[in-house]
Coordinates of C-alpha atoms in Angstrom, one line a residue:
Chain A
X1 CA 20.5 -13.0 -31.6
X2 CA 23.2 -15.4 -32.5
X3 CA 26.9 -14.4 -34.1
X4 CA 27.0 -11.6 -32.7
X5 CA 31.1 -11.1 -32.7
X6 CA 32.0 -12.9 -35.4
X7 CA 30.1 -13.3 -38.4
X8 CA 29.3 -9.6 -38.3
X9 CA 31.2 -8.5 -35.5
X10 CA 30.3 -11.3 -37.4
X11 CA 27.2 -9.9 -38.2
X12 CA 26.1 -7.5 -35.8
X13 CA 23.6 -8.4 -37.4
X14 CA 23.2 -11.8 -36.7
X15 CA 20.1 -10.2 -37.8
X16 CA 19.3 -10.5 -41.3
X17 CA 16.8 -9.3 -43.9
X18 CA 14.4 -12.0 -45.1
X19 CA 11.6 -11.2 -48.0
X20 CA 8.5 -10.2 -47.7
X21 CA 6.1 -12.5 -47.0
X22 CA 7.1 -15.2 -44.0
X23 CA 4.1 -17.1 -43.1
X24 CA 5.5 -19.8 -41.4
X25 CA 8.5 -19.6 -38.8
X26 CA 10.4 -22.1 -40.9
X27 CA 10.6 -19.7 -44.0
X28 CA 11.4 -16.7 -41.7
X29 CA 14.8 -18.9 -40.2
X30 CA 15.4 -19.7 -43.8
X31 CA 15.6 -16.5 -45.1
X32 CA 17.2 -15.1 -42.2
X33 CA 20.1 -17.5 -42.8
X34 CA 20.4 -17.0 -45.9
X35 CA 21.0 -13.5 -45.8
X36 CA 23.9 -14.1 -43.0
X37 CA 25.2 -16.2 -46.3
X38 CA 27.5 -13.3 -47.3
X39 CA 30.7 -14.8 -48.8
X40 CA 32.7 -12.4 -47.1
X41 CA 32.7 -8.9 -45.5
X42 CA 35.4 -7.1 -44.4
X43 CA 34.4 -4.0 -41.7
X44 CA 35.8 -1.6 -38.6
X45 CA 33.8 -1.8 -35.7
X46 CA 33.2 0.4 -32.8
X47 CA 32.3 -1.7 -29.3
X48 CA 31.2 0.1 -26.5
X49 CA 30.7 -2.0 -23.0
X50 CA 28.7 0.0 -20.2
X51 CA 29.1 -0.9 -16.9
X52 CA 27.2 0.7 -13.7
X53 CA 27.0 4.1 -15.3
X54 CA 30.8 3.7 -16.8
X55 CA 31.6 3.2 -20.5
X56 CA 34.6 2.0 -22.4
X57 CA 35.5 1.6 -26.3
X58 CA 37.2 -0.8 -28.1
X59 CA 37.5 -0.4 -31.3
X60 CA 38.7 -3.1 -34.2
X61 CA 39.1 -3.8 -37.6
X62 CA 37.4 -7.3 -39.1
X63 CA 37.2 -10.0 -42.2
X64 CA 35.5 -12.8 -42.2
X65 CA 33.6 -15.5 -44.9
X66 CA 30.9 -16.8 -43.9
X67 CA 30.1 -18.0 -40.5
X68 CA 32.9 -20.2 -40.0
X69 CA 36.4 -17.8 -40.7
X70 CA 36.6 -14.6 -38.9
X71 CA 39.6 -12.7 -38.3
X72 CA 39.2 -9.5 -35.4
X73 CA 42.3 -7.1 -35.0
X74 CA 41.8 -4.6 -32.4
X75 CA 42.8 -1.0 -32.4
X76 CA 41.7 0.9 -29.1
X77 CA 44.9 1.9 -27.6
X78 CA 44.6 -0.7 -24.5
X79 CA 44.0 -3.5 -26.6
X80 CA 46.1 -2.3 -29.8
X81 CA 47.4 -5.5 -32.0
X82 CA 45.0 -8.0 -29.6
X83 CA 43.6 -10.9 -32.4
X84 CA 41.2 -13.4 -32.5
X85 CA 40.8 -15.8 -35.3
X86 CA 37.8 -18.1 -35.2
X87 CA 38.1 -21.4 -37.4
X88 CA 34.6 -22.9 -37.3
X89 CA 33.9 -24.1 -33.5
X90 CA 37.5 -23.1 -32.2
X91 CA 38.7 -20.0 -31.5
X92 CA 42.2 -18.6 -31.1
X93 CA 43.6 -15.1 -29.3
X94 CA 47.1 -13.4 -29.8
X95 CA 48.6 -11.0 -27.6
X96 CA 51.3 -8.9 -29.4
X97 CA 53.4 -8.3 -26.5
X98 CA 54.4 -11.6 -25.5
X99 CA 54.1 -13.6 -29.5
X100 CA 51.6 -15.4 -27.2
X101 CA 48.9 -17.1 -29.1
X102 CA 46.2 -18.9 -26.3
X103 CA 43.5 -21.0 -27.8
X104 CA 40.5 -20.3 -26.1
X105 CA 38.5 -23.3 -24.7
X106 CA 37.4 -25.1 -21.6
X107 CA 36.6 -22.5 -18.9
X108 CA 37.7 -19.8 -20.9
X109 CA 34.8 -19.9 -23.0
X110 CA 32.7 -18.9 -20.0
X111 CA 34.3 -15.5 -20.0
X112 CA 32.8 -12.4 -21.9
X113 CA 34.6 -11.5 -24.9
X114 CA 37.3 -8.2 -24.0
X115 CA 34.8 -7.9 -21.5
X116 CA 31.4 -7.5 -23.1
X117 CA 28.5 -9.3 -22.6
X118 CA 28.7 -11.5 -25.7
X119 CA 30.6 -14.7 -24.1
X120 CA 33.3 -17.3 -26.5
X121 CA 30.3 -20.1 -26.3
X122 CA 28.1 -17.4 -27.9
X123 CA 30.5 -15.8 -30.1
X124 CA 31.7 -19.4 -31.4
X125 CA 28.0 -20.1 -32.4
X126 CA 27.6 -20.6 -36.1
X127 CA 24.8 -23.0 -36.7
X128 CA 22.0 -21.6 -38.7
X129 CA 19.1 -20.5 -36.5
X130 CA 17.3 -23.4 -38.3
X131 CA 19.5 -25.9 -37.1
X132 CA 19.6 -25.6 -33.0
X133 CA 15.9 -23.8 -32.8
X134 CA 12.3 -25.0 -33.7
X135 CA 10.5 -22.1 -34.7
X136 CA 7.0 -20.5 -34.5
X137 CA 5.0 -17.5 -35.3
X138 CA 3.3 -16.1 -32.8
X139 CA 1.6 -13.3 -34.0
X140 CA 2.2 -9.7 -35.8
X141 CA 2.8 -6.5 -33.8
X142 CA 4.1 -3.2 -34.2
X143 CA 7.7 -2.4 -32.5
X144 CA 9.4 1.4 -32.5
X145 CA 7.0 2.1 -35.2
X146 CA 7.7 -0.6 -37.5
X147 CA 5.7 -3.8 -38.1
X148 CA 7.3 -6.9 -36.8
X149 CA 6.9 -11.1 -36.9
X150 CA 7.2 -12.2 -33.4
X151 CA 9.0 -15.7 -34.0
X152 CA 9.1 -17.8 -30.6
X153 CA 12.3 -20.2 -31.2
X154 CA 13.2 -23.3 -28.7
X155 CA 16.2 -24.9 -28.6
X156 CA 16.4 -28.3 -30.3
X157 CA 19.7 -28.7 -29.0
X158 CA 21.4 -28.3 -25.4
X159 CA 24.4 -27.1 -26.4
X160 CA 22.5 -24.3 -27.7
X161 CA 23.5 -21.0 -25.7
X162 CA 20.4 -20.3 -25.1
X163 CA 16.7 -22.7 -24.0
X164 CA 14.2 -19.8 -25.7
X165 CA 14.4 -16.7 -28.1
X166 CA 11.5 -14.3 -28.9
X167 CA 12.9 -12.5 -31.9
X168 CA 10.8 -9.6 -33.8
X169 CA 11.2 -9.5 -37.4
X170 CA 10.7 -6.7 -39.3
X171 CA 8.0 -8.0 -41.6
X172 CA 9.1 -5.1 -44.3
X173 CA 13.0 -4.9 -44.6
X174 CA 13.0 -8.5 -42.8
X175 CA 15.6 -7.1 -40.2
X176 CA 15.8 -8.6 -36.6
X177 CA 15.2 -5.5 -34.5
X178 CA 15.3 -7.8 -31.1
X179 CA 15.7 -11.0 -29.6
X180 CA 15.4 -12.2 -25.9
X181 CA 17.1 -14.5 -24.9
X182 CA 16.0 -17.1 -21.9
X183 CA 17.7 -19.6 -19.6
X184 CA 16.2 -23.2 -19.7
X185 CA 14.3 -21.7 -16.3
X186 CA 12.3 -19.3 -17.8
X187 CA 14.5 -16.7 -16.8
X188 CA 15.7 -13.6 -19.1
X189 CA 19.1 -13.9 -19.6
X190 CA 19.8 -11.1 -22.2
X191 CA 18.3 -8.8 -24.7
X192 CA 19.0 -7.1 -28.0
X193 CA 17.8 -4.4 -29.6
X194 CA 18.8 -3.7 -33.4
X195 CA 19.5 0.3 -32.6
X196 CA 20.2 1.2 -36.5
X197 CA 19.2 -0.4 -39.6
X198 CA 21.4 0.6 -43.1
X199 CA 20.8 -0.4 -46.8
X200 CA 23.6 -2.3 -48.2
X201 CA 23.4 -3.3 -51.2
X202 CA 20.5 -4.9 -51.8
X203 CA 20.2 -6.0 -48.2
X204 CA 19.2 -4.1 -44.9
X205 CA 21.7 -4.8 -42.6
X206 CA 21.5 -3.6 -38.6
X207 CA 24.7 -1.5 -38.0
X208 CA 24.1 -1.0 -34.8
X209 CA 22.5 -3.3 -32.2
X210 CA 23.0 -3.6 -28.2
X211 CA 22.6 -6.4 -26.1
X212 CA 22.4 -6.6 -22.3
X213 CA 23.3 -8.8 -19.9
X214 CA 19.8 -9.1 -17.3
X215 CA 21.7 -10.7 -15.1
X216 CA 24.6 -7.8 -14.2
X217 CA 23.2 -4.2 -13.1
X218 CA 22.6 -1.5 -15.8
X219 CA 24.9 -3.4 -18.2
X220 CA 24.9 -3.6 -22.0
X221 CA 27.0 -3.9 -25.0
X222 CA 26.7 -1.6 -28.5
X223 CA 28.2 -2.7 -31.4
X224 CA 28.4 -0.7 -34.3
X225 CA 29.7 -1.3 -38.2
X226 CA 31.6 1.9 -38.6
X227 CA 32.4 0.6 -42.0
X228 CA 31.4 -2.3 -44.3
X229 CA 32.6 -4.1 -47.3
X230 CA 30.5 -7.1 -48.3
X231 CA 31.6 -10.0 -50.6
X232 CA 35.0 -8.3 -50.8
X233 CA 38.1 -10.9 -52.2
X234 CA 40.1 -12.3 -48.9
X235 CA 43.7 -13.6 -49.0
X236 CA 42.6 -17.1 -47.4
X237 CA 46.2 -17.6 -45.8
X238 CA 44.6 -15.0 -43.4
X239 CA 42.5 -17.5 -41.6
X240 CA 45.5 -19.5 -40.6
X241 CA 47.1 -20.4 -37.3
X242 CA 50.6 -19.3 -38.6
X243 CA 49.2 -16.0 -40.2
X244 CA 47.7 -15.0 -36.6
X245 CA 51.1 -14.9 -35.1
X246 CA 52.6 -12.6 -37.8
Chain B
X1 CA 84.7 -14.5 -43.6
X2 CA 84.2 -14.1 -39.7
X3 CA 80.7 -15.5 -38.9
X4 CA 80.0 -12.1 -37.1
X5 CA 80.4 -10.5 -40.4
X6 CA 78.0 -12.8 -42.2
X7 CA 75.4 -11.9 -39.7
X8 CA 76.1 -8.3 -40.0
X9 CA 75.5 -8.7 -44.1
X10 CA 72.6 -10.6 -43.8
X11 CA 70.6 -8.3 -41.8
X12 CA 72.4 -5.3 -43.4
X13 CA 70.6 -7.0 -46.8
X14 CA 67.6 -7.8 -44.9
X15 CA 67.3 -4.1 -44.0
X16 CA 68.1 -2.5 -47.4
X17 CA 65.6 -5.4 -49.5
X18 CA 62.5 -4.5 -46.6
X19 CA 63.5 -0.6 -47.1
X20 CA 63.0 -0.5 -50.5
X21 CA 59.3 -2.5 -50.3
X22 CA 58.4 -0.3 -47.9
X23 CA 59.3 2.7 -49.5
X24 CA 56.9 1.7 -52.4
X25 CA 54.3 0.9 -50.4
X26 CA 51.5 3.0 -48.9
X27 CA 50.2 3.0 -45.7
X28 CA 49.7 5.6 -42.8
X29 CA 52.0 4.8 -39.6
X30 CA 50.0 3.7 -36.2
X31 CA 51.3 5.3 -33.5
X32 CA 50.6 4.5 -29.4
X33 CA 52.3 4.2 -26.4
X34 CA 52.0 3.8 -22.5
X35 CA 52.5 6.6 -19.9
X36 CA 53.0 5.0 -16.4
X37 CA 54.4 6.3 -12.9
X38 CA 54.8 3.8 -10.4
X39 CA 56.0 4.8 -6.5
X40 CA 56.9 2.3 -4.3
X41 CA 57.7 2.1 -0.4
X42 CA 60.4 -0.7 0.6
X43 CA 61.3 -2.8 3.0
X44 CA 64.6 -4.4 3.2
X45 CA 64.9 -6.6 6.7
X46 CA 68.6 -6.2 8.2
X47 CA 68.6 -7.2 11.7
X48 CA 66.7 -5.3 14.4
X49 CA 63.5 -3.4 12.2
X50 CA 64.7 0.6 12.2
X51 CA 64.1 3.4 9.8
X52 CA 67.0 2.5 7.7
X53 CA 65.2 -0.6 6.3
X54 CA 63.0 1.4 4.5
X55 CA 63.4 3.7 1.2
X56 CA 61.2 4.9 -1.4
X57 CA 61.6 4.2 -5.2
X58 CA 59.9 6.1 -8.1
X59 CA 59.9 5.2 -11.9
X60 CA 58.3 7.4 -14.2
X61 CA 58.4 5.6 -17.6
X62 CA 57.1 6.3 -21.3
X63 CA 56.6 3.4 -24.1
X64 CA 56.7 4.5 -27.6
X65 CA 55.1 2.1 -30.2
X66 CA 55.8 3.1 -34.1
X67 CA 54.3 0.7 -36.8
X68 CA 54.3 1.7 -40.6
X69 CA 54.4 -0.4 -44.3
X70 CA 52.0 -2.3 -46.3
X71 CA 50.7 -5.8 -47.8
X72 CA 54.4 -7.6 -47.5
X73 CA 56.6 -4.9 -45.5
X74 CA 55.8 -3.5 -42.6
X75 CA 58.5 -1.8 -40.0
X76 CA 58.0 -1.7 -36.0
X77 CA 59.7 -0.4 -33.6
X78 CA 58.8 0.2 -29.8
X79 CA 61.0 2.2 -27.1
X80 CA 61.1 2.8 -23.3
X81 CA 62.4 5.5 -21.6
X82 CA 62.3 5.4 -18.0
X83 CA 63.5 7.7 -15.4
X84 CA 64.1 6.2 -11.8
X85 CA 64.3 8.3 -8.4
X86 CA 65.2 7.0 -5.2
X87 CA 66.5 3.6 -3.9
X88 CA 66.3 2.3 -7.6
X89 CA 68.4 5.0 -9.0
X90 CA 71.1 5.1 -6.2
X91 CA 71.3 1.2 -6.4
X92 CA 72.0 2.0 -10.0
X93 CA 74.1 4.8 -9.5
X94 CA 76.2 2.6 -7.0
X95 CA 76.8 -0.4 -9.9
X96 CA 78.1 2.3 -12.0
X97 CA 80.3 3.4 -9.5
X98 CA 81.5 -0.2 -8.6
X99 CA 82.4 -0.5 -12.5
X100 CA 84.9 2.3 -11.8
X101 CA 83.1 4.8 -14.5
X102 CA 83.9 8.4 -14.8
X103 CA 81.0 10.2 -13.2
X104 CA 77.8 10.7 -15.6
X105 CA 79.0 8.1 -18.0
X106 CA 76.1 5.6 -19.8
X107 CA 76.6 2.3 -19.3
X108 CA 74.7 -1.0 -19.9
X109 CA 72.6 -3.0 -17.2
X110 CA 70.4 -5.7 -18.0
X111 CA 69.8 -5.1 -21.4
X112 CA 69.2 -1.0 -20.5
X113 CA 71.0 1.9 -21.1
X114 CA 72.1 3.5 -17.8
X115 CA 72.1 7.4 -18.2
X116 CA 73.4 9.6 -15.5
X117 CA 71.2 12.7 -15.3
X118 CA 73.4 15.6 -14.6
X119 CA 70.9 18.1 -13.7
X120 CA 69.5 15.7 -11.1
X121 CA 72.5 13.7 -9.8
X122 CA 69.8 11.6 -7.6
X123 CA 68.2 10.3 -11.0
X124 CA 69.2 8.4 -14.0
X125 CA 67.2 7.8 -17.2
X126 CA 66.8 3.9 -18.5
X127 CA 66.6 3.6 -21.9
X128 CA 65.4 0.6 -23.8
X129 CA 64.7 -1.0 -27.5
X130 CA 62.1 -3.6 -26.8
X131 CA 61.4 -3.7 -30.5
X132 CA 63.0 -2.6 -33.8
X133 CA 62.0 -5.2 -36.1
X134 CA 61.3 -5.4 -40.4
X135 CA 58.8 -8.2 -41.2
X136 CA 58.8 -9.2 -44.9
X137 CA 56.9 -11.4 -46.6
X138 CA 58.4 -14.1 -49.3
X139 CA 55.1 -15.7 -50.7
X140 CA 53.5 -18.0 -47.6
X141 CA 56.7 -17.5 -45.5
X142 CA 57.4 -14.0 -43.2
X143 CA 60.8 -12.8 -42.8
X144 CA 61.3 -11.0 -39.2
X145 CA 64.4 -9.3 -39.0
X146 CA 65.7 -6.8 -35.7
X147 CA 64.7 -7.1 -31.8
X148 CA 61.7 -9.4 -31.6
X149 CA 59.9 -11.2 -28.8
X150 CA 60.0 -15.3 -30.4
X151 CA 57.9 -17.2 -28.5
X152 CA 58.8 -20.5 -28.1
X153 CA 56.8 -21.8 -25.0
X154 CA 53.2 -22.5 -23.7
X155 CA 54.2 -21.8 -20.3
X156 CA 53.2 -19.1 -18.1
X157 CA 55.6 -18.5 -15.5
X158 CA 58.3 -21.4 -16.5
X159 CA 58.9 -22.5 -20.2
X160 CA 62.0 -24.3 -20.5
X161 CA 61.1 -24.9 -24.7
X162 CA 61.4 -21.0 -24.8
X163 CA 65.0 -21.0 -25.9
X164 CA 64.9 -17.6 -27.3
X165 CA 62.8 -15.5 -25.1
X166 CA 64.2 -15.0 -21.4
X167 CA 61.7 -14.8 -18.5
X168 CA 61.3 -11.8 -16.5
X169 CA 59.5 -12.7 -13.2
X170 CA 59.8 -9.0 -11.6
X171 CA 57.4 -8.1 -12.5
X172 CA 53.8 -8.5 -11.4
X173 CA 53.3 -10.7 -14.4
X174 CA 55.6 -13.0 -16.2
X175 CA 57.2 -11.4 -19.2
X176 CA 59.3 -12.1 -22.4
X177 CA 62.4 -10.5 -22.9
X178 CA 63.0 -9.9 -26.9
X179 CA 66.0 -10.9 -29.0
X180 CA 67.9 -10.0 -31.7
X181 CA 67.1 -11.9 -34.0
X182 CA 65.9 -13.3 -37.7
X183 CA 62.9 -15.2 -37.8
X184 CA 61.5 -17.1 -40.5
X185 CA 58.3 -18.4 -40.3
X186 CA 55.3 -20.4 -42.5
X187 CA 52.2 -22.2 -42.5
X188 CA 51.3 -25.7 -42.3
X189 CA 48.0 -25.8 -43.1
X190 CA 45.3 -23.9 -41.5
X191 CA 46.1 -25.2 -38.0
X192 CA 49.9 -25.3 -37.9
X193 CA 53.4 -23.7 -38.6
X194 CA 56.8 -23.6 -38.7
X195 CA 59.9 -21.4 -37.5
X196 CA 63.4 -21.0 -38.2
X197 CA 65.6 -18.5 -35.9
X198 CA 68.7 -17.6 -35.6
X199 CA 69.6 -15.5 -33.0
X200 CA 73.7 -14.7 -33.4
X201 CA 75.9 -13.3 -31.8
X202 CA 79.0 -11.5 -31.8
X203 CA 80.8 -14.8 -33.4
X204 CA 77.9 -16.9 -35.6
X205 CA 78.9 -19.7 -34.0
X206 CA 77.7 -18.5 -30.3
X207 CA 74.6 -17.6 -31.3
X208 CA 71.4 -19.6 -30.9
X209 CA 69.6 -21.3 -33.7
X210 CA 66.3 -23.2 -33.9
X211 CA 63.9 -24.7 -35.6
X212 CA 60.1 -25.4 -34.5
X213 CA 57.0 -27.1 -36.2
X214 CA 53.7 -26.8 -34.3
X215 CA 50.2 -27.6 -34.9
X216 CA 47.0 -27.8 -33.5
X217 CA 44.9 -30.9 -34.4
X218 CA 42.3 -33.4 -32.3
X219 CA 42.1 -30.7 -29.9
X220 CA 45.7 -30.5 -28.7
X221 CA 48.2 -28.3 -29.6
X222 CA 51.9 -29.5 -29.7
X223 CA 55.1 -28.5 -31.0
X224 CA 59.2 -30.0 -31.6
X225 CA 62.1 -27.9 -31.4
X226 CA 65.7 -28.7 -32.8
X227 CA 68.4 -26.3 -32.0
X228 CA 71.5 -25.4 -31.2
X229 CA 72.9 -23.2 -28.2
X230 CA 76.3 -22.2 -29.7
X231 CA 77.6 -19.9 -26.7
X232 CA 77.4 -23.0 -24.2
X233 CA 77.9 -25.9 -26.5
X234 CA 74.3 -27.2 -26.1
X235 CA 72.4 -29.1 -29.0
X236 CA 68.4 -28.9 -28.2
X237 CA 65.3 -30.8 -28.7
X238 CA 62.2 -29.7 -27.0
X239 CA 58.4 -31.0 -26.9
X240 CA 55.7 -28.5 -25.5
X241 CA 51.7 -29.9 -25.8
X242 CA 48.6 -28.2 -24.4
X243 CA 45.4 -30.1 -24.3
X244 CA 41.4 -29.2 -22.6
X245 CA 39.9 -31.3 -20.3
X246 CA 37.8 -29.1 -18.5
X247 CA 41.1 -27.5 -16.9
X248 CA 43.6 -26.5 -19.4
X249 CA 47.0 -29.0 -19.2
X250 CA 50.5 -28.1 -20.9
X251 CA 53.4 -29.2 -20.2
X252 CA 56.8 -28.4 -21.8
X253 CA 60.5 -30.5 -21.6
X254 CA 63.9 -29.3 -23.3
X255 CA 66.6 -31.7 -23.3
X256 CA 70.2 -30.1 -23.8
X257 CA 73.2 -32.4 -25.1
X258 CA 76.5 -31.0 -24.6
X259 CA 79.7 -31.3 -26.5
X260 CA 81.3 -33.2 -24.0
X261 CA 78.4 -35.8 -23.8
X262 CA 76.5 -34.2 -20.9
X263 CA 72.4 -34.5 -21.1
X264 CA 70.7 -32.3 -19.0
X265 CA 66.6 -31.8 -19.1
X266 CA 64.7 -29.7 -17.6
X267 CA 60.6 -29.9 -17.7
X268 CA 57.6 -27.9 -17.1
X269 CA 53.9 -28.7 -16.1
X270 CA 51.3 -27.0 -15.6
X271 CA 46.9 -26.6 -15.9
X272 CA 44.4 -23.2 -15.0
X273 CA 40.9 -23.7 -14.5
X274 CA 38.1 -21.8 -12.9
X275 CA 35.7 -21.7 -11.0
X276 CA 32.6 -19.2 -11.1
X277 CA 34.8 -15.8 -11.1
X278 CA 38.0 -17.4 -9.7
X279 CA 40.9 -18.2 -12.0
X280 CA 43.6 -20.5 -10.7
X281 CA 46.8 -21.4 -12.1
X282 CA 49.7 -23.6 -11.1
X283 CA 52.9 -24.2 -12.8
X284 CA 55.8 -26.9 -11.6
X285 CA 59.4 -26.5 -13.5
X286 CA 62.5 -29.1 -13.3
X287 CA 65.5 -27.4 -13.7
X288 CA 68.0 -29.7 -14.9
X289 CA 70.6 -27.2 -16.3
X290 CA 72.0 -25.7 -13.0
X291 CA 72.5 -21.9 -12.2
X292 CA 71.7 -21.3 -16.0
X293 CA 68.4 -22.6 -15.5
X294 CA 67.8 -21.2 -12.2
X295 CA 64.6 -18.7 -11.8
X296 CA 65.7 -15.3 -9.4
X297 CA 62.7 -14.6 -7.2
X298 CA 62.0 -10.9 -6.7
X299 CA 64.5 -9.8 -9.1
X300 CA 67.4 -11.1 -6.8
X301 CA 69.6 -13.9 -8.4
X302 CA 68.3 -17.5 -8.3
X303 CA 70.4 -20.1 -6.9
X304 CA 70.5 -23.5 -8.8
X305 CA 67.4 -25.2 -7.7
X306 CA 66.0 -28.0 -9.1
X307 CA 62.1 -27.5 -8.2
X308 CA 60.0 -24.5 -8.4
X309 CA 56.4 -23.8 -8.2
X310 CA 54.5 -21.0 -9.5
X311 CA 50.5 -20.9 -8.6
X312 CA 48.3 -17.7 -8.9
X313 CA 44.5 -17.0 -8.2
X314 CA 42.3 -13.7 -9.9
X315 CA 38.8 -12.9 -9.0
X316 CA 36.7 -10.2 -10.7
X317 CA 36.3 -7.8 -7.9
X318 CA 33.5 -6.4 -9.8
X319 CA 32.7 -4.6 -12.7
X320 CA 36.0 -2.2 -13.2
X321 CA 38.2 -3.9 -10.8
X322 CA 40.5 -7.5 -10.2
X323 CA 42.5 -9.0 -7.6
X324 CA 45.1 -11.1 -8.2
X325 CA 47.3 -13.2 -6.0
X326 CA 50.6 -15.5 -7.2
X327 CA 53.3 -16.9 -5.2
X328 CA 56.7 -18.3 -6.7
X329 CA 58.5 -20.6 -4.7
X330 CA 61.9 -21.8 -4.9
X331 CA 61.1 -25.6 -3.2
X332 CA 65.3 -26.5 -2.6
X333 CA 65.8 -23.3 -0.6
X334 CA 62.7 -22.4 1.0
X335 CA 62.5 -19.2 -0.6
X336 CA 59.5 -17.9 -1.8
X337 CA 57.8 -14.5 -3.5
X338 CA 54.1 -13.9 -3.2
X339 CA 52.0 -10.7 -4.3
X340 CA 48.9 -9.2 -4.5
X341 CA 48.0 -6.9 -6.7
X342 CA 44.6 -5.2 -7.0
X343 CA 43.7 -3.7 -10.6
X344 CA 41.5 -0.9 -11.4
X345 CA 40.3 -0.2 -14.6
X346 CA 40.0 3.6 -13.7
X347 CA 38.7 5.5 -16.9
X348 CA 39.2 4.8 -20.7
X349 CA 42.8 3.8 -20.9
X350 CA 43.9 4.4 -18.0
X351 CA 44.5 1.8 -15.0
X352 CA 45.8 2.0 -11.2
X353 CA 47.1 -0.8 -10.2
X354 CA 48.1 -1.4 -6.3
X355 CA 50.7 -3.8 -5.1
X356 CA 52.3 -5.5 -2.6
X357 CA 54.7 -7.7 -3.2
X358 CA 57.5 -9.7 -0.9
X359 CA 60.3 -12.3 -0.4
X360 CA 60.6 -14.9 2.4
X361 CA 62.4 -17.6 3.9
X362 CA 62.0 -19.6 6.4
X363 CA 63.5 -16.9 9.0
X364 CA 60.5 -14.6 7.8
X365 CA 60.3 -11.6 5.4
X366 CA 63.6 -11.0 3.2
X367 CA 61.7 -8.1 1.2
X368 CA 58.5 -6.1 0.6
X369 CA 57.4 -3.5 -1.4
X370 CA 53.9 -1.2 -2.0
X371 CA 53.3 -0.1 -4.7
X372 CA 50.5 1.8 -6.8
X373 CA 51.3 2.0 -10.8
X374 CA 48.9 4.3 -12.9
X375 CA 49.4 3.1 -16.3
X376 CA 47.7 5.7 -19.3
X377 CA 47.4 3.8 -23.2
X378 CA 47.7 6.3 -26.2

């Protein structure tokens, strides 16, 4: 799973639908990337953080254009008005009470976004899977009652968030249903699972995804798209630093 | 026409136009706030330690925020009502007595309206308007009129370039105070912008007026400021910069050039970085502005010191708890104000903060406070 936050929280989806026949991994990944390539998206989301049996809920409104531009505003009481702006590989955060805009860079990129299991580094990853990983099809199996293609992805770049990924892609709807994310040492770092898929227009989209951090005990973050609109008109000035602080 | 009449006329015109625009636009109002209760045990050194050195104070505060409007016009208000008991209330009542005010009369103090409570002579009510502003979109630009926070700086504790927002270091975290102003802002492409801000006073020529241009390019955030502080008869020029080299570095410099030809320079340099779960930061402030640029420690008025230091250390002590330590030091006088705070995310929308703060000089502890605060957001 990639682009968790910004391309559909931003792509609660980072998972997307593919075409029916996917005989090679390269074709499957191309279709994944093609499916994620919406012109714009507007959604209301809900993020549920579970740590050690305790749960915290954060809600947000967001708009994104492609994978490079995204704007999120949190709406839950304790974070009301906190905003994020992603422009390419850069990220800014705005705190309304102090009228303060902070660039998320350097050491801050390793922090979890709003306390979630998604780091800012992961949220900023906007290259296509095919650009970052070499992929092979490992087989076809049943997963949670659905037929899936199993893909193994190996990082081409040292800058990739994970050295290896195992993806399970719905063989009929072509939605990624799970991803196991590994470190270079082979240690399982995170798991993501698609909990709900919905047909939106002609695309099957994952609308609820759960990510668990295997390095933290009983830690998981779920993202749910409460409402979603695709290919909506978006005012370009929304994606400016000046607008973030307004 | 007198300056204050001009200011009032401009503000009135903005509010009239804005009100019509607001009325013409639909949009559900957003309402929220924070209720907090804080209890603190205080110690103030006065010779030999005895029971008279110790006291208790409490504050129950309700902060309400309301936002309403549509795509091109929006109104926002934030209001805080705080009931003080104990020594803080006694200090307010003593202040009223020293001002020879009739018993029970409201008075202004530190930007708040203080209202003695007839029903409880040992308590006072503090009313504070933190924000009351109208925002209008004017093409690419946006106009904000009313009480608002105007942030022109990058410093956490010290920000000499922040010519509008006075820093309040009396709490656990540095905070910016709001100002009554007109602010026109707009973009310079995706990564930059400009601001024109006017904070007039009763006489327009006594107000503060400044323009800022800022941008992010090649990994560096930077800004330039020029303005006029009419109240002090100073022309202002400032610059700020921030960049990342593993650690994040930031700096500000402010030149005040008075009508009498006197030039004063203040500057700040800081950085923050992390090591595992530890977050660290430090700032140095060189005050070239005498008493006006002095930093009060622990809420006490500061001397006109030239050198200040602020350091902070934060540690995520668990999934729902964090520990932070900070210290603010006035290097010339040898005063320093350490603070240690444990913040627990108690439940959804509720935080509990336990903090130990103090003020010390070369002779030892001057004062200390142990406080517990519960905050509920809604």
